PDB file of C-alpha atoms in Angstrom:
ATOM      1  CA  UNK A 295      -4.650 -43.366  18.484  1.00  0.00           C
ATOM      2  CA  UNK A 296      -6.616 -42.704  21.733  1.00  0.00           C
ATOM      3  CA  UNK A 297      -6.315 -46.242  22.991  1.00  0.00           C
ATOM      4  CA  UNK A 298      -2.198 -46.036  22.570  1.00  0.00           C
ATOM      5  CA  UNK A 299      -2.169 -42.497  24.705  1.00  0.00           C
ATOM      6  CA  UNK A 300      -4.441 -44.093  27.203  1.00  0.00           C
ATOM      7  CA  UNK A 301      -2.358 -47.276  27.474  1.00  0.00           C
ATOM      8  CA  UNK A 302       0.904 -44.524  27.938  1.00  0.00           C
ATOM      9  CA  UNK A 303      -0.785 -42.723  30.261  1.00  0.00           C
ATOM     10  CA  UNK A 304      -1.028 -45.792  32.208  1.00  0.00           C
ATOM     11  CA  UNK A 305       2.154 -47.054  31.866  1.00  0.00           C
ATOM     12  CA  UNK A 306       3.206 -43.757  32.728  1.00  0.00           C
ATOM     13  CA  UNK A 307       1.462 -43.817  36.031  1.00  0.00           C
ATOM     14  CA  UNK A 308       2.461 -47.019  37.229  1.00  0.00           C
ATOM     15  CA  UNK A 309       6.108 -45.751  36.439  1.00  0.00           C
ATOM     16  CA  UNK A 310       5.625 -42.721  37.944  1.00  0.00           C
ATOM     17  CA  UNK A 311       4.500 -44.603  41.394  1.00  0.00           C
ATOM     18  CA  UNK A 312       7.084 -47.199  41.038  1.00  0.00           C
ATOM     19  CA  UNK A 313       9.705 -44.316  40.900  1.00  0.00           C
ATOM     20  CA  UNK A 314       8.525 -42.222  43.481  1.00  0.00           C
ATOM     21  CA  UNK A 315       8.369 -45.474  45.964  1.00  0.00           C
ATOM     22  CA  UNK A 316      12.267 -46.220  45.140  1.00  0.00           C
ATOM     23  CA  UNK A 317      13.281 -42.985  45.901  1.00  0.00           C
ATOM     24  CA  UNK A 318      12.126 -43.090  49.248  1.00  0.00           C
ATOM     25  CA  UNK A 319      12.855 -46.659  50.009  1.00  0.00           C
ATOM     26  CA  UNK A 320      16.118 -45.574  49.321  1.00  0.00           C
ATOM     27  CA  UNK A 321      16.087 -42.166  51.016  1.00  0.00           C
ATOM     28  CA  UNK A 322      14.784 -43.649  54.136  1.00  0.00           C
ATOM     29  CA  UNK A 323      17.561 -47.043  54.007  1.00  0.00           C
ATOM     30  CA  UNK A 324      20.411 -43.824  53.983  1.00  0.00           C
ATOM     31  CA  UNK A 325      18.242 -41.902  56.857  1.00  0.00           C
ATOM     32  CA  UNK A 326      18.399 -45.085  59.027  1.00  0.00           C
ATOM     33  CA  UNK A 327      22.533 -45.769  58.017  1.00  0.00           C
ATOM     34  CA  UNK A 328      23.838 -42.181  57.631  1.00  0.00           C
ATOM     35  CA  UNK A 329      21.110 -39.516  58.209  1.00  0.00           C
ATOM     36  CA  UNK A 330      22.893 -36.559  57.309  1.00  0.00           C
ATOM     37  CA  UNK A 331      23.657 -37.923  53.004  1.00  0.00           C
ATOM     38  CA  UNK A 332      20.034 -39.155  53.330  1.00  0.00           C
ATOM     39  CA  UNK A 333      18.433 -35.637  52.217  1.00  0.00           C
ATOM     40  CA  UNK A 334      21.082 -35.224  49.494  1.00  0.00           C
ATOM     41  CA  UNK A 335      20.201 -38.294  47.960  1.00  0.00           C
ATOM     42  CA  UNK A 336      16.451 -37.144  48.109  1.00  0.00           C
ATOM     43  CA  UNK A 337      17.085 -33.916  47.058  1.00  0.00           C
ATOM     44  CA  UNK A 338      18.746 -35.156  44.398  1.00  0.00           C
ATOM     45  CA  UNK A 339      16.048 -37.854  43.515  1.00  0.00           C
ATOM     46  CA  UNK A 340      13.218 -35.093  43.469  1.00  0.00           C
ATOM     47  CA  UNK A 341      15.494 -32.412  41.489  1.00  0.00           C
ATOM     48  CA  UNK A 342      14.799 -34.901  38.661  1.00  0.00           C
ATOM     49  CA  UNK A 343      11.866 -36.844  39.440  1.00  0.00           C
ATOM     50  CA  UNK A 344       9.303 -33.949  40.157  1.00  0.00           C
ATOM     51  CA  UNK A 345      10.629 -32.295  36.361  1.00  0.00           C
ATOM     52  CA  UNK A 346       9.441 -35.929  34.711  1.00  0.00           C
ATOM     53  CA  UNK A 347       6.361 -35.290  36.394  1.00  0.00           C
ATOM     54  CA  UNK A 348       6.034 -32.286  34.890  1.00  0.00           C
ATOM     55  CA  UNK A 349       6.408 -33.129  31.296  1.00  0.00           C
ATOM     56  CA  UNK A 350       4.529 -36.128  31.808  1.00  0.00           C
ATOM     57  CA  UNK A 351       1.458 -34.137  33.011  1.00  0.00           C
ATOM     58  CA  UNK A 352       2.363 -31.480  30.315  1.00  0.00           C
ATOM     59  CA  UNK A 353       2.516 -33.751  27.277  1.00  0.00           C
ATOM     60  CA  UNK A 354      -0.169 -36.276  28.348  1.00  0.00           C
ATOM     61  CA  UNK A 355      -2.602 -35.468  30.809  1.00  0.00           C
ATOM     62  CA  UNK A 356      -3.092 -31.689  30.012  1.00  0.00           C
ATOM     63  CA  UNK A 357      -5.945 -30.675  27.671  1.00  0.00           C
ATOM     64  CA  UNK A 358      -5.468 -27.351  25.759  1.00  0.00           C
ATOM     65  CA  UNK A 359      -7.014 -26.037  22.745  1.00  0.00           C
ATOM     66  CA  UNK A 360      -4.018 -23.954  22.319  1.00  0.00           C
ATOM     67  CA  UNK A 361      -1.670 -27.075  21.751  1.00  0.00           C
ATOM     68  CA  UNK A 362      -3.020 -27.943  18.266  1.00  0.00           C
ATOM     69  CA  UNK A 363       0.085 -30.735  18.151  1.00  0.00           C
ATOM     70  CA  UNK A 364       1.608 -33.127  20.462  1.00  0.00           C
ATOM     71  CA  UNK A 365       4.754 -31.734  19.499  1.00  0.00           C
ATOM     72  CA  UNK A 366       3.808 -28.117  20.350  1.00  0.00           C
ATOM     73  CA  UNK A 367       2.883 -29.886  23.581  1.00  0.00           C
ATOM     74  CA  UNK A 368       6.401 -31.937  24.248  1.00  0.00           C
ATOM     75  CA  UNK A 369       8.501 -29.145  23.339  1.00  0.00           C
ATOM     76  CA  UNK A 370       6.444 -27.271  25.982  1.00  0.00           C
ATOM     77  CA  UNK A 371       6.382 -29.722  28.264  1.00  0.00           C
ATOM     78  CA  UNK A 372      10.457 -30.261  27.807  1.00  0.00           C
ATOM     79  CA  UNK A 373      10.936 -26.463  28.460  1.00  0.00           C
ATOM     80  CA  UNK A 374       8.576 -26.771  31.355  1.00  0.00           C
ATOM     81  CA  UNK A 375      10.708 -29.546  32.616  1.00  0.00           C
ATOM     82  CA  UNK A 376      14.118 -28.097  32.192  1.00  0.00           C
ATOM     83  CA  UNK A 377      13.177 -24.633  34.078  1.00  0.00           C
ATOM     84  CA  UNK A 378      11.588 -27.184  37.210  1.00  0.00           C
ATOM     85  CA  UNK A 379      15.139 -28.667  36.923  1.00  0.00           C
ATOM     86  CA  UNK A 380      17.103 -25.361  37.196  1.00  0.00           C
ATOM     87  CA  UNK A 381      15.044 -24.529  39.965  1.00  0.00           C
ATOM     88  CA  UNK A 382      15.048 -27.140  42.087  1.00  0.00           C
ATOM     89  CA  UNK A 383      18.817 -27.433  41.653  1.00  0.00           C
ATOM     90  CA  UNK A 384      19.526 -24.040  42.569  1.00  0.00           C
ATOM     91  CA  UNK A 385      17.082 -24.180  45.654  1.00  0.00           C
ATOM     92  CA  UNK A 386      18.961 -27.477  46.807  1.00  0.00           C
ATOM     93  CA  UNK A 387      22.341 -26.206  46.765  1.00  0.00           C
ATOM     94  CA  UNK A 388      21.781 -23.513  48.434  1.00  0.00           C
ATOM     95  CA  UNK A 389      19.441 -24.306  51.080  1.00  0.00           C
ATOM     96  CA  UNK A 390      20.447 -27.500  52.199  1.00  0.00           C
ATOM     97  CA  UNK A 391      22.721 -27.395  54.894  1.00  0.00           C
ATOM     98  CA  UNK A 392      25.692 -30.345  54.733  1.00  0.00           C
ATOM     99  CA  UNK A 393      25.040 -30.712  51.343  1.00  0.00           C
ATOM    100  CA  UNK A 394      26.816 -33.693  49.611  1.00  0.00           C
ATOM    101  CA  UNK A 395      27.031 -33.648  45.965  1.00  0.00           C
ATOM    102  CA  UNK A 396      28.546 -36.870  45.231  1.00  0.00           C
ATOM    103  CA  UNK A 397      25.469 -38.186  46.853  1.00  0.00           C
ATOM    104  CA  UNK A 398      22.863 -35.700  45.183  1.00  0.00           C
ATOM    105  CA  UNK A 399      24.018 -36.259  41.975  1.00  0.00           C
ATOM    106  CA  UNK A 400      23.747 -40.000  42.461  1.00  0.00           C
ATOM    107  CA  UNK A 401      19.949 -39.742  43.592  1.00  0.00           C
ATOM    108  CA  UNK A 402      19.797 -37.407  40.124  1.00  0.00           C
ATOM    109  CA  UNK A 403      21.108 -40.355  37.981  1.00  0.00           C
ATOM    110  CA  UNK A 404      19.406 -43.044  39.525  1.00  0.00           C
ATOM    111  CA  UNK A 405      16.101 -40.847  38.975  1.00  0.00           C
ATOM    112  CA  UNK A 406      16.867 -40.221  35.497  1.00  0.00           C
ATOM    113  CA  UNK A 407      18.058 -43.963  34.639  1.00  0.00           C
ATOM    114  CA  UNK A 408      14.201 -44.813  35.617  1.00  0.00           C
ATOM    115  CA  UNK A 409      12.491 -42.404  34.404  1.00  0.00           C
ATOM    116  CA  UNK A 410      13.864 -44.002  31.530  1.00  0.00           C
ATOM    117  CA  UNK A 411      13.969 -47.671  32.064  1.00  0.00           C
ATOM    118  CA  UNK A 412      10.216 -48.312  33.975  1.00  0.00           C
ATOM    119  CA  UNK A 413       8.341 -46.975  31.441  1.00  0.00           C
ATOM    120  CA  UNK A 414      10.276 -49.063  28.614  1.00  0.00           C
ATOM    121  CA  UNK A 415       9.997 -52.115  30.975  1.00  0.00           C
ATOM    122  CA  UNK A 416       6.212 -51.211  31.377  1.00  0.00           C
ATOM    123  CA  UNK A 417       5.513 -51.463  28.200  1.00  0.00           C
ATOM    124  CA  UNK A 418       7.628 -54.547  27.665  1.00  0.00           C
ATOM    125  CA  UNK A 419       6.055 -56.156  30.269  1.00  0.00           C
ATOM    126  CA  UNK A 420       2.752 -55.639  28.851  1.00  0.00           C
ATOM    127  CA  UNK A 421       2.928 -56.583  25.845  1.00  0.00           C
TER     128      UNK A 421
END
């Protein structure tokens, strides 16, 4: 069982990388055509991205004796996640002047589509 979490965690940190360099490539292509939609996209690309991080490092890179069960430790970790969300949601729509949500929730989507997707084509890929 310990070589399938390692291989995850792996996968998971390739993915992780991959989706964090998309992001920006994509923040900084709107910063050079339309700077002002540029942070809404980002905003919204972090407002899901930095949650994922979360539960990833909740569920497989955090060691507690108090999480007998990796489920104790996903449902945790999915809590975790969905309170980062709230936050970060909150924070952007308030504090971010010019805000565009067409454009946020676009970032938000295409954040969630690979948090999804590179981890499934990961393991794909390596098998």
């Amino acid at each position: 069982m310990s070589a399938v979490i390692n291989k995850a965690k792996s996968q998971y940190r390739r993915a992780l990388g991959i989706e964090a360099g998309t992001i920006l490539v994509l923040a900084f292509i709107l910063f050079l055509c339309k700077g002002n939609i540029a942070v809404s996209f980002l905003a919204g690309g972090i407002s899901s991205f930095v949650p994922h991080c979360v539960f990833v490092y909740w569920v497989f890179f955090r060691n507690s004796a108090k999480d007998r069960t990796k489920m104790t430790a996903f449902y945790w970790g999915e809590g975790g996640k969905w309170l980062v969300a709230i936050i970060l949601m909150i924070v952007s729509f308030t504090l971010i002047p010019h805000f565009q949500f067409l454009v946020f929730f676009v970032g938000y989507f295409l954040a969630l589509f690979l948090n999804i997707a590179l981890p499934m084509f990961l393991s794909r890929k390596s098998t």
